[in-house]
């Protein structure tokens, strides 16, 4: 099993979720994060003082997947989150050793 | 004899024939209409401080200090109310006898014998006059919170406000409004340009200098944490200011009507000018900009509101916006002091602009109510300069001494850890938000 | 002669013996009680716009646009205040001479010569009358913000409001209240059902249609981002509306008392009816529902507030709630226009209900103050229909032309990127919250 | 004859020579100044409930219940307004004839025949008197929301408020103010110490006991979710209270002036005392503490505001703060009831302190207006005890019966799941924040 | 060492933390997240427009553990977070290669 | 590649970011979290009721790194986030199998 972490632009969340649903993913966890990278932030101005925000709002998606779904998922996220502009984000794949569904105590693939 | 009131009454009789029938009616009796308006005006000025000013300021600080500035505004309101009753009112507006030029007396301390009519020929109960003046005494030190926000000890703040009220606000109010020498000299200040705004602004500047900068200023971003609060607070200030300025007529008459109209105009123009200058300067107009402009306009028209006409309002509003804009966006960074929420940049500078410009626009040919008989315009401007200069020097000096005194005893500033943690949790064991 | 004022005075003399002694007193003199109330009423109406309406609207948009709607309300307040002083008041309420049926004059532009008493036999300074009318001129375009929220360019908004005020609000106000032909014809509008609410509502609908939908509407969820703000704003609107409606008596008398009482009743009933209908319709009552009902009731009772009695208030409030509920929850989705915060659904529809129903409930047998001598009820209703229809057609047409003109020159709408980023950061370089 | 009004008038004539000329003027005619003030006072009291109280309470609950308490305040405002018009006002203030000691009549139900002047010799339209009293009838049950917050069914809340208003508020208001037996007996209650605060506080305590604790109380932390809201709400309560207390003079005169002055003093002292006690007790002063102290002071001075002087205000404010502080921080945990937002601890306890202390500080030698001829101070205190005791017993009993009745039929409390999810989403399908 | 990630219902946080304390866990990190899964969200209604929220508030707990604690921890979380209703959440176990305590520079097991 | 997770004190974020920039790290993702550990929280007091907050505000930084950067990164974070007081936080290193840049479809090292 793998643990996929994707960082995307906030307004792409809806599309990415739909894309993952389409390939049969039934669960995922979403957090609001701030990203620092090549994309440069917007300046804010308050009474003449400029604040350049280099931490930009991003959405992080975490999904545990069966190994054979990983390729598909990467592709689905990659397409749905793509704008071609700097700041589109990243997909990271981590190994996942175990998975448990709390409600049923199922483990492994059955728990995803 | 109360010079301020007398003067206002004199001007009125001279310049506003419309109001003559009103002024003629039943001297020495309480008038229900005037009293109704002054009760309302008092409520409006209280609305300015809490919730208005406290919200305006709370929105501009970081979220970890939001409660601390609100708490300061609340505590100031309470402390000043009590001190005003105990001796403040009496020293400012009581009859000082031989020393009347300098200070009132203690005859009305603890509000003894105030069941009659207000002094100065006004047709409202003295209780209402006391309350209206109290609301001014409350908001003036509360404005200074903007200068020392996010770093002052709460206990030091209480001492500072108590001493400053006693040693600075009370005498200056007496000099200008209570029959003291500045009023007698002819300095005009309709609703508190010098007494309230220059006074608070200069005290703010000195406080900012003595306290020093906030940790990390200006490198660390210290953005307003909730601009909606700031805008709501600005709206409340604007609404409440009708009570501040039109209430200073101490009657529901044509002077009050004029005051409210020029207040609206000056504020609107100032807000638009700030908006436009920011638009040109930075490329976009901002909400904090338009609100700051509005407050600058409100401040500047304050000393002039009962005296000038539409033209004066437009010029005063516009020039105050320009002056405050450059004070806040250029002068402050250039000099590098940390007047956190621009108490000096808006109230000090705006108050000075208004107090001086008023000396010009009071004349009839510019739409004002006209100067007292025989006073040439240049002479009135000189008097205004005098009023402002005296306030700056006296206030600056005493504020400095008070602060140094406190610093040498209990200390002015919170520790670095407290400042980093935020004053809400460090000083009050509370946090603003638990979402 | 100012027809609105005349009419109100006539009605009063006819129908309210109680007030006769008051009306009889000291014509031509300023009355301190009336002035006190009108100063207060003006402050209350300003409270409606900023902070009230701006908070009500800000809470309903997404957080990325919260400042933009507040900024729009502030900028409208400032812009309209200046235009009102420069020519708006004079064109609406100045004496138009031969053209009086159509428009006032420029004689009072720049507020020249307004130091006397208000026109129409009212006992308040003209300055106070100007300010009270100014507060109406401010809130009317501010209401339209609800229709074009979250997608209009700020510069286009300024042009739109300036032109709309001049070409639509000023003439319609003159026709109904300033001595123009609709008032002369007998259209009754106590506090602004047609002039304010139908006018703003129809302009809102046209704006929503011309601007088009927000990106993603209705598929993407666009929930209110802070319902507490919206409820607080609704509360402020309610409180401020006392000034709006009872202030339209232009005196502190029995008419004002009646206005405030029927305002409270209609509002309460409307809120309860909306709550119940939603409860039946959806299974649960909601806070936004009860607040929307309250606003619908406030809108609908506005034209009727000085004229009808308790019965009229109950019926007008109840039917306005029903009409607005269905307009907002059924008609809007059915037609598919994006009136973002229901400017038309609440102000337009509620205003029409009130303006028409008032023609019925003004009669004495239904608890109203009674119709002017000899006017049969059907005829009054017909006049009311006429007033509404003229407003809809004239307003609709000119709003459309103004918008098309702006769209063809500087453009009306922000870019897609700006809309996605949110207007706060895109247009004003600010964000509402930095928590 | 309306005893409350009569008594107030009597006291006035006896004790306040200043006001004599005013009171002498034009009996039976509406006075524009008094009317102006009472219209304003009514708006201020509405400001207390919405947005003031609703914001004060909303900030103190957890974010998942913020809308529910605001919705309760709104719904109460609407429901009570309608019931007041239909029969509440008439039963409380109508002429009860033979049964006048017990209850008014239905002669003015549906507000028939209220176009004249207010009863009792006051110089305001009866419509304005009705509205002012309505605003009191609205806020009293709204205060009880603080006791049952976060766990009561919305439908049960509506039934409770409707029944409680009818069976408790209306009779008690009649007894004390409407010509009933408590007023005739000599119980003094200037602005609602017993009728409003003891009444609401006791009902709150009984409700808290009958409903039981919130799930998880006191183990689970239930911190205020937005203290800024609570402080803003407290500020609005303070400002609005000027209308509450000074409006209870029913005129813009010296009594109103006295009321507003002692209100400010008592509030300021109470806030400072709470702050200091908390500082000593816990080591730090808190913003919620100073705000709670202010509300305790406002509550306690309410029954006394037209009667006592500066000394009375200082003592009443200070002792109320002490009593409420210990009620809230010691008694509540000790007894273990869950009066969620301290409706009883602040309003009940503060109201009792004020109602009793007033009997002492009304005497002339302590700065008060003096007792009615021949009444010794001990006797007045006994009357005050009687007034409080009757209210506690009657209110406690009927509140209990009403709650049991509702519980036995539709049920009082939400389900555990609903409580866990939060009332906003569970009962209203809304959430406060979508950030 | 393992890195355990658990997604649970928000009101179970208190219980889960106590359960983990009981088995001797001394540290953990908590975030507010939104979960998408089999559990269906509540509808919200604003002026007649219904919004179905399929992203539900959840709490994510992250804890670094020594290998021999993992079984215990899974059991503790599983029991404490269990309601038996859909939406109870998941436990994921990821391999952890290194751990450092910033204060002391300790690494490995000593840093947990 | 490695996936480094650091939990630090909030006011150290600026310093840590600068330290990581200095060693050439071009991207990272930041979240606001609450930490439970040896550090004891501040008590809050509301009307006499004391709430001891044992969940303290912390900042979590996640950064995907090439293996040969890990040592450097740990050192940089460790130094920049250090105060010596309890609660300074932790650094965790997890294995990372794959990494994708959404904008360009680059994978592996090139995507970091
Ligand atoms: N090495 C990294 N580790 C963790 N997150 C990263 C890393 N690099 C980038 N990110 C995340 O991805 C987001 C987008 O990266 P950025 O460099 O701005 O644009 P792009 O991915 O288009 O090159 C960043 O805001 C950050 O949240
Ligand atoms: N494959 C997954 N990857 C990551 N998080 C998941 C995954 N499946 C479920 N979750 C998280 O667990 C929560 C509960 O899952 P859900 O399917 O609703 O119920 P249950 O676990 O009872 O079957 C979801 O809201 C989501 O946050
Ligand atoms: N085993 C762990 N797993 C995950 N996070 C932890 C763990 N131990 C500590 N943390 C995080 O590190 C923070 C600091 O830990 P703490 O024990 O308070 O201080 P220190 O790291 O100085 O010993 C905690 O608040 C928590 O967020």
mmCIF file of N, CA and C in Angstrom, chain A residues 11 42-46 53, chain C residues 420 425-426 429-431 434:
data_model
loop_
_atom_site.group_PDB
_atom_site.id
_atom_site.type_symbol
_atom_site.label_atom_id
_atom_site.label_comp_id
_atom_site.label_asym_id
_atom_site.label_seq_id
_atom_site.Cartn_x
_atom_site.Cartn_y
_atom_site.Cartn_z
ATOM 1 N N UNK A 11 -8.306 26.125 -5.462
ATOM 2 C CA UNK A 11 -9.537 26.080 -6.264
ATOM 3 C C UNK A 11 -9.605 24.835 -7.137
ATOM 4 N N UNK A 42 1.414 37.192 -3.395
ATOM 5 C CA UNK A 42 0.793 38.479 -3.625
ATOM 6 C C UNK A 42 1.286 39.442 -2.548
ATOM 7 N N UNK A 43 1.479 40.691 -2.930
ATOM 8 C CA UNK A 43 1.810 41.686 -1.909
ATOM 9 C C UNK A 43 0.512 42.182 -1.285
ATOM 10 N N UNK A 44 0.542 42.384 0.008
ATOM 11 C CA UNK A 44 -0.583 43.037 0.657
ATOM 12 C C UNK A 44 -0.108 44.381 1.180
ATOM 13 N N UNK A 45 -1.027 45.323 1.202
ATOM 14 C CA UNK A 45 -0.634 46.658 1.617
ATOM 15 C C UNK A 45 -1.561 47.154 2.713
ATOM 16 N N UNK A 46 -0.999 47.492 3.855
ATOM 17 C CA UNK A 46 -1.801 48.044 4.935
ATOM 18 C C UNK A 46 -1.209 49.368 5.364
ATOM 19 N N UNK A 53 3.648 38.103 0.861
ATOM 20 C CA UNK A 53 3.334 36.810 1.447
ATOM 21 C C UNK A 53 3.966 35.721 0.626
ATOM 22 N N UNK C 420 -11.477 34.579 -9.189
ATOM 23 C CA UNK C 420 -11.065 33.363 -8.491
ATOM 24 C C UNK C 420 -10.225 33.701 -7.262
ATOM 25 N N UNK C 425 -8.047 40.588 -2.426
ATOM 26 C CA UNK C 425 -6.635 40.617 -2.767
ATOM 27 C C UNK C 425 -6.444 41.173 -4.174
ATOM 28 N N UNK C 426 -7.362 40.855 -5.064
ATOM 29 C CA UNK C 426 -7.166 41.247 -6.461
ATOM 30 C C UNK C 426 -7.328 42.752 -6.658
ATOM 31 N N UNK C 429 -5.540 44.557 -2.607
ATOM 32 C CA UNK C 429 -4.285 44.114 -1.975
ATOM 33 C C UNK C 429 -4.406 43.914 -0.469
ATOM 34 N N UNK C 430 -5.531 43.417 -0.061
ATOM 35 C CA UNK C 430 -5.765 43.186 1.366
ATOM 36 C C UNK C 430 -6.480 41.851 1.517
ATOM 37 N N UNK C 431 -6.349 41.282 2.688
ATOM 38 C CA UNK C 431 -7.188 40.145 3.011
ATOM 39 C C UNK C 431 -7.934 40.423 4.298
ATOM 40 N N UNK C 434 -6.173 37.531 8.902
ATOM 41 C CA UNK C 434 -4.819 36.986 9.040
ATOM 42 C C UNK C 434 -4.721 36.382 10.425
#
